[in-house]
Tab-separated table of C-alpha atoms and ligand atoms in Angstrom:
chain	number	residue	atom	x	y	z
A	43	MET	CA	-56.942	-37.305	28.704
A	44	ILE	CA	-58.126	-39.986	26.313
A	45	HIS	CA	-58.310	-43.654	27.199
A	46	LEU	CA	-59.395	-45.897	24.386
A	47	SER	CA	-60.295	-49.527	24.730
A	48	ASN	CA	-58.207	-51.896	22.666
A	49	PHE	CA	-61.049	-52.456	20.291
A	50	LYS	CA	-61.692	-48.760	19.708
A	51	HIS	CA	-57.988	-48.277	19.398
A	52	GLU	CA	-57.653	-50.956	16.741
A	53	PHE	CA	-60.643	-49.565	14.898
A	54	LEU	CA	-59.297	-45.984	14.921
A	55	ASN	CA	-55.956	-47.261	13.754
A	56	LYS	CA	-57.507	-49.035	10.785
A	57	LEU	CA	-59.710	-46.064	10.003
A	58	GLN	CA	-56.765	-43.695	10.036
A	59	ASN	CA	-54.730	-45.954	7.768
A	60	CYS	CA	-57.693	-46.064	5.424
A	61	GLN	CA	-58.130	-42.286	5.512
A	62	ARG	CA	-54.456	-41.844	4.867
A	63	SER	CA	-54.490	-44.077	1.788
A	64	ILE	CA	-57.568	-42.308	0.416
A	65	SER	CA	-56.051	-38.876	1.138
A	66	ARG	CA	-52.859	-39.875	-0.591
A	67	ALA	CA	-54.733	-41.214	-3.592
A	68	LEU	CA	-56.792	-38.043	-3.904
A	69	ALA	CA	-53.991	-35.736	-2.722
A	70	LEU	CA	-56.255	-34.511	0.105
A	71	PRO	CA	-54.918	-33.312	3.466
A	72	ALA	CA	-54.656	-36.165	5.984
A	73	ALA	CA	-56.809	-36.496	9.075
A	74	CYS	CA	-55.649	-35.428	12.530
A	75	LEU	CA	-54.168	-38.448	14.207
A	76	LEU	CA	-56.169	-37.920	17.392
A	77	CYS	CA	-59.541	-36.449	16.473
A	78	GLY	CA	-59.918	-37.300	12.792
A	79	GLN	CA	-60.470	-33.678	11.692
A	80	LEU	CA	-58.814	-32.721	8.448
A	81	SER	CA	-55.313	-31.518	9.150
A	82	ARG	CA	-52.326	-31.123	6.931
A	83	HIS	CA	-49.753	-31.744	9.646
A	84	GLY	CA	-50.966	-34.966	11.234
A	85	LEU	CA	-52.063	-33.223	14.442
A	86	CYS	CA	-54.682	-30.459	14.279
A	87	PRO	CA	-53.924	-27.239	16.237
A	88	ALA	CA	-56.439	-28.115	18.982
A	89	CYS	CA	-54.953	-31.586	19.575
A	90	HIS	CA	-51.440	-30.143	19.442
A	91	ALA	CA	-52.430	-27.669	22.158
A	92	ASP	CA	-53.878	-30.532	24.250
A	93	LEU	CA	-50.553	-32.398	24.383
A	94	PRO	CA	-48.926	-32.310	27.853
A	95	HIS	CA	-46.204	-29.838	26.818
A	96	LEU	CA	-43.393	-29.364	29.329
A	97	PRO	CA	-42.836	-25.832	30.617
A	98	HIS	CA	-39.935	-23.907	29.093
A	99	ALA	CA	-38.048	-23.552	32.383
A	100	LEU	CA	-36.240	-26.893	32.546
A	101	CYS	CA	-32.987	-28.128	34.055
A	102	PRO	CA	-30.572	-27.769	31.107
A	103	ARG	CA	-28.887	-31.026	32.057
A	104	CYS	CA	-31.823	-33.432	32.533
A	105	ALA	CA	-34.938	-31.495	31.382
A	106	LEU	CA	-36.751	-31.650	34.740
A	107	PRO	CA	-38.838	-28.518	35.317
A	108	THR	CA	-37.080	-26.074	37.662
A	109	PRO	CA	-38.490	-22.714	38.852
A	110	ASP	CA	-35.972	-20.557	36.981
A	111	GLY	CA	-34.644	-22.998	34.366
A	112	GLY	CA	-31.522	-23.587	36.479
A	113	LEU	CA	-29.852	-26.908	37.286
A	114	CYS	CA	-32.016	-29.245	39.395
A	115	GLY	CA	-30.872	-30.584	42.766
A	116	ALA	CA	-30.148	-34.063	41.374
A	117	CYS	CA	-27.870	-32.682	38.647
A	118	LEU	CA	-26.065	-30.446	41.144
A	119	GLN	CA	-25.388	-33.475	43.367
A	120	ALA	CA	-24.664	-36.195	40.826
A	121	PRO	CA	-24.820	-35.009	37.214
A	122	PRO	CA	-25.576	-37.606	34.536
A	123	ALA	CA	-23.002	-38.547	31.877
A	124	PHE	CA	-24.901	-36.529	29.257
A	125	ASP	CA	-24.224	-32.788	29.125
A	126	ALA	CA	-27.673	-31.493	28.204
A	127	SER	CA	-31.242	-32.678	27.584
A	128	PHE	CA	-34.165	-31.561	25.493
A	129	ALA	CA	-37.683	-32.945	25.979
A	130	ALA	CA	-41.019	-31.820	24.565
A	131	LEU	CA	-43.722	-33.494	26.612
A	132	ARG	CA	-44.546	-34.699	30.054
A	133	TYR	CA	-44.969	-38.476	29.968
A	134	ALA	CA	-48.589	-38.193	31.066
A	135	GLY	CA	-52.055	-37.855	29.592
A	136	ILE	CA	-52.249	-38.501	25.893
A	137	ALA	CA	-48.455	-38.886	25.605
A	138	GLU	CA	-48.578	-41.813	28.023
A	139	HIS	CA	-51.132	-43.382	25.710
A	140	LEU	CA	-49.613	-42.558	22.326
A	141	ILE	CA	-46.004	-43.563	22.930
A	142	PRO	CA	-46.679	-47.122	24.198
A	143	ALA	CA	-49.254	-47.523	21.388
A	144	ALA	CA	-46.492	-46.617	18.933
A	145	LYS	CA	-43.954	-48.885	20.592
A	146	PHE	CA	-45.965	-51.990	21.357
A	147	GLY	CA	-49.098	-51.570	19.252
A	148	GLY	CA	-47.341	-51.116	15.943
A	149	ARG	CA	-48.610	-47.532	15.510
A	150	TRP	CA	-45.087	-46.397	14.749
A	151	HIS	CA	-46.295	-43.725	12.296
A	152	VAL	CA	-47.180	-41.641	15.401
A	153	LEU	CA	-43.491	-41.209	16.198
A	154	PRO	CA	-42.417	-38.961	13.288
A	155	LEU	CA	-45.367	-36.700	14.171
A	156	LEU	CA	-44.283	-36.449	17.788
A	157	ALA	CA	-40.741	-35.865	16.530
A	158	GLN	CA	-42.072	-32.694	14.899
A	159	VAL	CA	-43.267	-31.559	18.344
A	160	LEU	CA	-39.775	-32.193	19.722
A	161	LEU	CA	-38.215	-30.417	16.743
A	162	HIS	CA	-39.860	-27.186	17.905
A	163	ARG	CA	-38.250	-27.518	21.328
A	164	LEU	CA	-34.739	-27.973	19.952
A	165	PRO	CA	-32.321	-25.146	19.111
A	166	VAL	CA	-32.652	-23.857	15.536
A	167	THR	CA	-29.063	-24.938	14.927
A	168	PRO	CA	-28.138	-27.708	17.388
A	169	GLU	CA	-24.459	-27.811	18.294
A	170	VAL	CA	-24.015	-31.472	17.423
A	171	ASP	CA	-22.238	-33.361	14.645
A	172	ALA	CA	-24.292	-36.534	14.592
A	173	ILE	CA	-27.602	-38.010	15.705
A	174	VAL	CA	-27.574	-41.447	17.335
A	175	PRO	CA	-30.811	-43.323	18.072
A	176	LEU	CA	-30.517	-45.235	21.354
A	177	PRO	CA	-29.974	-48.765	20.031
A	178	LEU	CA	-32.095	-51.747	20.957
A	179	HIS	CA	-30.458	-55.109	21.526
A	180	PRO	CA	-30.506	-56.974	18.169
A	181	ALA	CA	-32.828	-59.634	19.652
A	182	ARG	CA	-35.292	-56.965	20.808
A	183	LEU	CA	-35.089	-55.277	17.416
A	184	ARG	CA	-35.953	-58.560	15.677
A	185	GLU	CA	-38.890	-59.096	18.029
A	186	ARG	CA	-40.301	-55.575	17.581
A	187	GLY	CA	-39.390	-55.086	13.949
A	188	TYR	CA	-38.240	-51.504	14.352
A	189	ASN	CA	-36.487	-49.243	16.822
A	190	GLN	CA	-38.756	-46.474	18.112
A	191	ALA	CA	-35.722	-44.219	18.643
A	192	THR	CA	-34.798	-44.493	14.957
A	193	GLU	CA	-38.338	-43.502	13.931
A	194	ILE	CA	-37.919	-40.318	16.002
A	195	ALA	CA	-34.306	-39.630	15.033
A	196	THR	CA	-34.784	-39.998	11.271
A	197	PRO	CA	-37.010	-36.933	10.684
A	198	LEU	CA	-34.833	-34.893	13.082
A	199	ALA	CA	-31.654	-35.801	11.202
A	200	ARG	CA	-33.382	-34.851	7.958
A	201	ALA	CA	-34.621	-31.525	9.363
A	202	PHE	CA	-31.157	-30.548	10.616
A	203	ARG	CA	-29.256	-32.176	7.717
A	204	LEU	CA	-27.211	-34.069	10.269
A	205	PRO	CA	-25.894	-37.607	9.795
A	206	LEU	CA	-27.868	-40.390	11.470
A	207	ARG	CA	-25.211	-42.738	12.858
A	208	HIS	CA	-26.061	-46.337	13.695
A	209	ASP	CA	-22.407	-47.352	13.782
A	210	LEU	CA	-21.243	-45.422	16.863
A	211	LEU	CA	-23.114	-47.233	19.621
A	212	GLN	CA	-24.121	-50.867	20.190
A	213	ARG	CA	-26.275	-52.439	22.836
A	214	HIS	CA	-24.830	-55.816	23.658
A	215	LYS	CA	-26.807	-56.611	26.793
A	216	ASN	CA	-30.483	-57.487	26.431
A	217	THR	CA	-31.641	-55.751	29.586
A	218	GLU	CA	-34.846	-56.360	31.489
A	219	HIS	CA	-37.673	-53.988	30.646
A	220	GLN	CA	-36.732	-50.903	32.661
A	221	ALA	CA	-40.373	-50.139	33.495
A	222	ARG	CA	-40.514	-53.167	35.817
A	223	LEU	CA	-37.541	-52.043	37.901
A	224	THR	CA	-36.931	-49.607	40.740
A	225	GLN	CA	-34.818	-46.488	40.180
A	226	ALA	CA	-31.665	-48.041	41.700
A	227	ALA	CA	-32.156	-51.325	39.841
A	228	ARG	CA	-32.476	-49.435	36.539
A	229	HIS	CA	-28.963	-48.041	36.792
A	230	GLY	CA	-27.531	-51.467	37.678
A	231	ASN	CA	-29.516	-53.127	34.915
A	232	VAL	CA	-28.084	-50.994	32.106
A	233	ARG	CA	-24.559	-50.675	33.495
A	234	GLY	CA	-22.200	-51.847	30.771
A	235	ALA	CA	-25.098	-52.451	28.362
A	236	PHE	CA	-23.587	-50.221	25.658
A	237	THR	CA	-20.275	-49.960	23.862
A	238	ALA	CA	-19.233	-47.155	21.571
A	239	THR	CA	-16.781	-47.367	18.684
A	240	PRO	CA	-13.598	-45.251	18.415
A	241	ALA	CA	-15.307	-43.374	15.535
A	242	ALA	CA	-17.156	-41.419	18.256
A	243	ARG	CA	-13.904	-39.681	19.227
A	244	GLY	CA	-14.182	-35.895	19.187
A	245	LEU	CA	-17.848	-35.877	18.072
A	246	ARG	CA	-20.706	-33.900	19.583
A	247	ILE	CA	-23.593	-36.349	19.684
A	248	ALA	CA	-27.366	-36.104	20.156
A	249	LEU	CA	-28.708	-39.348	21.628
A	250	VAL	CA	-32.370	-39.843	20.735
A	251	ASP	CA	-34.967	-41.891	22.621
A	252	ASP	CA	-38.722	-41.897	23.158
A	253	VAL	CA	-39.066	-41.465	26.936
A	254	MET	CA	-36.654	-40.478	29.683
A	255	THR	CA	-37.713	-42.030	32.987
A	256	SER	CA	-34.773	-42.413	35.360
A	257	GLY	CA	-32.410	-41.503	32.517
A	258	ALA	CA	-30.418	-44.668	33.324
A	259	SER	CA	-30.245	-45.982	29.738
A	260	LEU	CA	-29.293	-42.586	28.309
A	261	ASP	CA	-26.742	-42.168	31.091
A	262	ALA	CA	-25.149	-45.570	30.338
A	263	ALA	CA	-25.107	-44.829	26.593
A	264	ALA	CA	-23.599	-41.365	27.126
A	265	ARG	CA	-20.994	-42.886	29.442
A	266	ALA	CA	-19.969	-45.369	26.711
A	267	LEU	CA	-19.747	-42.595	24.098
A	268	LYS	CA	-17.671	-40.410	26.423
A	269	ARG	CA	-15.386	-43.348	27.170
A	270	ALA	CA	-14.833	-43.677	23.413
A	271	GLY	CA	-13.841	-40.009	23.336
A	272	ALA	CA	-17.075	-38.201	22.355
A	273	ALA	CA	-16.635	-34.489	23.062
A	274	HIS	CA	-20.227	-33.782	24.046
A	275	VAL	CA	-23.379	-35.885	24.415
A	276	GLU	CA	-26.896	-34.563	24.751
A	277	ALA	CA	-30.216	-36.372	25.141
A	278	TRP	CA	-33.191	-35.615	22.882
A	279	VAL	CA	-36.401	-37.290	24.034
A	280	LEU	CA	-40.065	-36.945	23.148
A	281	ALA	CA	-41.274	-37.184	26.704
A	282	ARG	CA	-40.036	-37.068	30.280
A	283	THR	CA	-41.533	-38.512	33.447
A	284	LEU	CA	-41.549	-36.028	36.323
B	568	ZN	ZN1	-57.120	-33.161	16.268
B	569	ZN	ZN1	-31.321	-31.902	36.237
């Protein structure tokens, strides 16, 4: 587990940007994002191994670890609106540090690298027709400058040669930050936050986001897509809280 002070964090960030520019100029391999060792893929093998990878036996519906990879109790009782979930990491350790740094600290270049980690947990040929990044409210998008879900979804869409669709789902309610709310409040908070367009009819859709916590936002978005006639909705997330 690595905890960096803000200062060190800022410094490393600048250093890495510098290294990256020099590497590009000289066509040298880039440095590992975490330890600075030379690495062609952004994360060196040792740092990749140190990520809090989820086990392979996960609930197929919500990606919670289960002993035999069967459905978890929660999904048996009250399944979410999405049909399946894929997640790469536990939202803990270095993941709990990297993802907020990407989201709020402007280190968004971390996200395509983590998307590569997720890519390896997804089926070789996903049974979906389109990839939809979970939209931010337009006001939130203006404030942040980019949508973290789009940064993750873009390399995945490219890898699978699937269309990235921004037109199918809109967020029209600027919800409170989910992190500040209790589990029950999260579901209420995002209820009715999304609307999907009729173009979603009949499509199999992968909804992409950075972290699944209660799954309330993904559930509300999947519900909207299903209401618009989507045939299948699955959630693809970098990390999952347990
Ligand atoms: Zn490394
Ligand atoms: Zn489940």
